[in-house]
Amino acid sequence: MTDTFSRMSDEQSVLEANAAFYGAFEALDADAMAAVWSNTSADVCIHPGWDLLIGERQVQESWSMIFANTSYLRFEASDVRVSVAEDMATVSCIENIFSVIEGHTVHSRMACTNVFRRSVQPGGSWEMVVHHASPIAAGQTVVRMSDDDGGMN
Amino acid sequence: MTDTFSRMSDEQSVLEANAAFYGAFEALDADAMAAVWSNTSADVCIHPGWDLLIGERQVQESWSMIFANTSYLRFEASDVRVSVAEDMATVSCIENIFSVIEGHTVHSRMACTNVFRRSVQPGGSWEMVVHHASPIAAGQTVVRMSDDDGGMN
């Protein structure tokens, strides 16, 4: 029973770390984003269509650059799968991303892998070490904000 | 000293599991590929541009389909980063893929995250639970401070 409980509790805390990542992303907040990561040479980040970024400096610089060039983003995760081991965990999901481009809400879908490591501090929190997001081909849907029939495609 | 040794040895065995994955891929061998994975509901696979595939059946069916439609592929990994925890590990790398299309060798680059879990069996091997590969947009390179001719592609 203890094992089952602690596993459920671990899964919950991994999902909280994952939610903190998307919270920082939506807030376009570089400090909150840095707080999510391990900030070590182990950090690896792959933005959609980008090359590997390796280590704290490259990763955090990329977030600052993205935040400086983004005005609005909202995330809804679907197909979430969590796999928790002793001190590392992965979250796989679809990122449903809503942004506003020229007055239209644009919905895009990214396939995503997030990996967290448990901090070595006692009662350690889960720190992001990998974020990998990639576009899904032909996965883009434009949702019209004004009037109408809602002709999604 | 023992810790350092066992960590190096773990890293080595994770890299061997990673090499077995690319060996099965190059051999276009569905049985060898299945032997690399955990073959549980935890398995998640994201091929370049694809949606999430979840669980043993979806994942292994995708490999059979890909192998049936592929005649030649060779992989060379670069920028390999390994992060090993107690019973889970990630390998991040660039996959340099060489294929032959209409008599020409074509080189493409994918950004890749592979995650392995240590099998619960005594002396357990590392089993793949996540493979995520994504295309790198043409012209995208790691953020560099200074500009140079860098006509890589």
XYZ file of N, CA and C in Angstrom, chain A residues 41-42 44 46-54 57-58 61-62 65 78-81 83-90 92-94 109 111-113 115 117 129-138, chain B residues 41-42 44 46-52 54 78-81 83-90 92-94 109 111-113 115-117 129-138 140-143 145:
288
model
N 24.706 21.141 -16.774
C 25.152 20.774 -18.124
C 24.302 19.642 -18.707
N 23.478 18.994 -17.858
C 22.627 17.897 -18.329
C 21.403 18.388 -19.105
N 18.880 19.579 -21.754
C 18.785 19.509 -23.213
C 17.396 19.979 -23.624
N 14.876 20.859 -27.089
C 14.655 20.842 -28.538
C 13.307 21.507 -28.812
N 13.356 22.752 -29.269
C 12.141 23.449 -29.663
C 11.698 22.930 -31.035
N 10.428 23.128 -31.378
C 9.921 22.589 -32.658
C 10.754 23.040 -33.862
N 11.360 22.092 -34.541
C 12.160 22.390 -35.734
C 13.576 22.831 -35.442
N 13.922 22.947 -34.156
C 15.253 23.434 -33.778
C 16.243 22.286 -33.611
N 17.486 22.693 -33.591
C 18.607 21.806 -33.276
C 18.618 21.552 -31.765
N 19.480 20.650 -31.315
C 19.679 20.434 -29.876
C 20.269 21.680 -29.221
N 19.714 22.083 -28.095
C 20.364 23.074 -27.235
C 20.842 22.330 -26.006
N 22.103 22.534 -25.629
C 22.710 21.731 -24.572
C 23.262 22.622 -23.470
N 23.088 27.430 -20.253
C 23.163 28.734 -20.915
C 22.375 28.737 -22.233
N 22.654 27.752 -23.085
C 21.940 27.690 -24.369
C 20.437 27.563 -24.156
N 18.911 30.874 -22.618
C 18.934 31.949 -23.629
C 17.825 31.758 -24.654
N 17.566 30.500 -24.995
C 16.517 30.256 -25.998
C 15.150 30.670 -25.470
N 14.793 34.401 -25.655
C 14.570 34.823 -27.030
C 13.127 34.546 -27.455
N -3.004 17.037 -23.946
C -3.865 15.859 -24.090
C -2.971 14.636 -24.260
N -3.566 13.459 -24.186
C -2.823 12.194 -24.318
C -1.621 12.136 -23.371
N -1.810 12.599 -22.153
C -0.697 12.675 -21.201
C -0.336 11.274 -20.683
N 0.931 10.921 -20.781
C 1.427 9.667 -20.219
C 2.602 9.973 -19.303
N 5.607 8.381 -16.738
C 6.348 7.183 -16.348
C 7.358 7.607 -15.275
N 7.170 7.115 -14.054
C 8.011 7.554 -12.939
C 8.919 6.428 -12.479
N 10.214 6.677 -12.426
C 11.171 5.733 -11.852
C 11.650 6.332 -10.526
N 12.697 5.736 -9.960
C 13.169 6.160 -8.647
C 13.484 7.659 -8.586
N 14.283 8.125 -9.520
C 14.696 9.526 -9.455
C 14.717 10.202 -10.819
N 13.959 9.618 -11.764
C 13.786 10.255 -13.069
C 12.390 9.927 -13.560
N 11.798 10.823 -14.313
C 10.427 10.606 -14.778
C 10.240 11.256 -16.137
N 9.377 10.670 -16.953
C 9.049 11.291 -18.234
C 7.562 11.592 -18.304
N 4.957 12.344 -21.466
C 4.712 12.466 -22.902
C 3.322 13.057 -23.069
N 3.175 13.949 -24.007
C 1.833 14.517 -24.236
C 1.752 15.186 -25.589
N 0.524 15.521 -25.958
C 0.291 16.434 -27.067
C 0.079 17.810 -26.459
N -0.664 21.736 -32.866
C -0.423 20.569 -32.012
C 1.035 20.153 -32.116
N 3.959 17.324 -30.559
C 4.221 16.111 -29.777
C 5.368 16.420 -28.834
N 5.240 16.009 -27.581
C 6.190 16.500 -26.580
C 6.678 15.410 -25.621
N 7.956 15.470 -25.329
C 8.561 14.631 -24.290
C 9.241 15.538 -23.273
N 11.377 15.397 -19.573
C 12.035 14.492 -18.623
C 12.455 15.295 -17.391
N 14.337 15.089 -13.394
C 15.169 14.370 -12.411
C 14.840 14.869 -11.029
N 15.107 18.205 -17.086
C 16.411 18.036 -17.742
C 16.271 17.931 -19.255
N 15.085 17.551 -19.740
C 14.855 17.490 -21.186
C 13.465 18.034 -21.510
N 13.411 18.918 -22.505
C 12.136 19.299 -23.129
C 12.319 19.128 -24.627
N 11.454 18.344 -25.228
C 11.546 18.081 -26.673
C 10.142 18.207 -27.248
N 9.944 19.211 -28.090
C 8.632 19.404 -28.727
C 8.816 19.410 -30.233
N 7.883 18.786 -30.948
C 8.025 18.713 -32.405
C 6.673 18.839 -33.079
N 6.667 19.516 -34.213
C 5.410 19.715 -34.931
C 4.857 18.396 -35.455
N 3.538 18.295 -35.464
C 2.879 17.138 -36.058
C 2.434 17.553 -37.451
N 2.863 16.812 -38.456
C 2.570 17.201 -39.838
C 1.067 17.283 -40.051
N 0.638 18.325 -40.767
C -0.781 18.520 -41.111
C -1.659 18.557 -39.871
N 2.625 -0.868 -21.696
C 1.753 0.273 -21.992
C 2.497 1.596 -21.814
N 3.680 1.552 -21.177
C 4.474 2.773 -20.964
C 5.180 3.245 -22.234
N 6.211 4.902 -25.553
C 5.739 6.043 -26.344
C 6.748 6.303 -27.458
N 7.499 8.762 -31.000
C 7.137 9.884 -31.863
C 8.125 9.910 -33.032
N 7.671 9.424 -34.184
C 8.494 9.496 -35.388
C 8.432 10.925 -35.931
N 9.417 11.304 -36.772
C 9.467 12.687 -37.260
C 8.156 13.121 -37.938
N 7.512 14.142 -37.367
C 6.274 14.668 -37.930
C 5.024 13.895 -37.544
N 5.200 12.798 -36.799
C 4.059 11.956 -36.424
C 3.449 12.407 -35.102
N 2.240 11.898 -34.911
C 1.524 12.031 -33.649
C 2.140 11.058 -32.630
N 1.727 11.161 -31.366
C 2.158 10.197 -30.335
C 1.654 8.801 -30.666
N 1.237 5.265 -28.612
C 1.263 4.880 -27.205
C 1.031 3.390 -27.032
N 25.566 12.270 -33.404
C 26.496 13.302 -32.952
C 25.850 14.061 -31.796
N 26.645 14.870 -31.115
C 26.134 15.658 -29.968
C 25.436 14.764 -28.945
N 26.005 13.596 -28.679
C 25.361 12.632 -27.778
C 25.491 13.087 -26.321
N 24.379 13.152 -25.616
C 24.371 13.463 -24.188
C 23.613 12.365 -23.468
N 22.207 10.946 -19.700
C 21.907 11.292 -18.313
C 21.334 10.041 -17.655
N 22.072 9.491 -16.681
C 21.672 8.227 -16.066
C 21.243 8.447 -14.627
N 20.042 8.000 -14.279
C 19.575 8.021 -12.899
C 19.547 6.569 -12.411
N 18.939 6.345 -11.257
C 18.955 5.023 -10.650
C 18.408 3.942 -11.601
N 17.237 4.169 -12.155
C 16.633 3.126 -12.983
C 15.950 3.694 -14.225
N 16.388 4.910 -14.613
C 15.912 5.498 -15.868
C 17.044 6.326 -16.436
N 17.104 6.421 -17.758
C 18.203 7.161 -18.385
C 17.718 7.778 -19.691
N 18.300 8.922 -20.048
C 17.968 9.517 -21.347
C 19.235 9.654 -22.189
N 20.223 11.988 -25.490
C 19.857 13.015 -26.470
C 20.940 13.017 -27.534
N 20.536 13.159 -28.781
C 21.551 13.205 -29.839
C 20.970 13.783 -31.112
N 21.874 14.079 -32.030
C 21.481 14.350 -33.409
C 21.662 13.048 -34.173
N 19.104 15.339 -40.897
C 19.434 15.427 -39.472
C 18.161 15.498 -38.657
N 16.657 15.655 -34.567
C 16.951 15.819 -33.137
C 16.217 14.697 -32.402
N 16.898 14.069 -31.459
C 16.340 12.836 -30.897
C 16.490 12.731 -29.377
N 15.425 12.245 -28.747
C 15.445 11.911 -27.323
C 15.057 10.438 -27.172
N 14.595 7.414 -24.190
C 14.538 7.167 -22.745
C 14.493 5.659 -22.501
N 15.298 5.219 -21.539
C 15.374 3.798 -21.196
C 15.042 3.594 -19.726
N 14.384 2.467 -19.416
C 14.160 2.077 -18.017
C 14.904 0.794 -17.746
N 11.692 3.054 -23.452
C 10.290 3.402 -23.181
C 9.847 4.625 -23.987
N 10.802 5.446 -24.431
C 10.448 6.591 -25.276
C 11.471 6.734 -26.394
N 10.966 6.903 -27.624
C 11.807 7.357 -28.739
C 11.088 8.539 -29.371
N 11.772 9.656 -29.454
C 11.184 10.877 -30.018
C 12.202 11.481 -30.977
N 11.870 11.495 -32.260
C 12.764 12.083 -33.268
C 12.006 13.153 -34.028
N 12.690 14.257 -34.327
C 12.000 15.347 -35.022
C 12.935 16.022 -36.015
N 12.356 16.430 -37.143
C 13.172 17.085 -38.173
C 13.696 18.422 -37.694
N 14.897 18.765 -38.137
C 15.475 20.075 -37.855
C 15.249 20.931 -39.088
N 14.575 22.058 -38.903
C 14.240 22.914 -40.045
C 15.514 23.360 -40.748
N 15.483 23.399 -42.055
C 16.659 23.777 -42.843
C 17.162 25.135 -42.404
N 18.367 25.994 -39.622
C 18.367 26.228 -38.174
C 19.627 25.635 -37.577
N 20.355 26.441 -36.848
C 21.539 25.928 -36.177
C 21.518 26.403 -34.737
N 22.323 25.786 -33.937
C 22.415 26.196 -32.543
C 22.767 27.682 -32.470
N 22.086 28.370 -31.564
C 22.286 29.817 -31.392
C 23.772 30.125 -31.224
N 26.749 33.273 -31.041
C 26.863 34.697 -30.732
C 27.329 35.472 -31.963
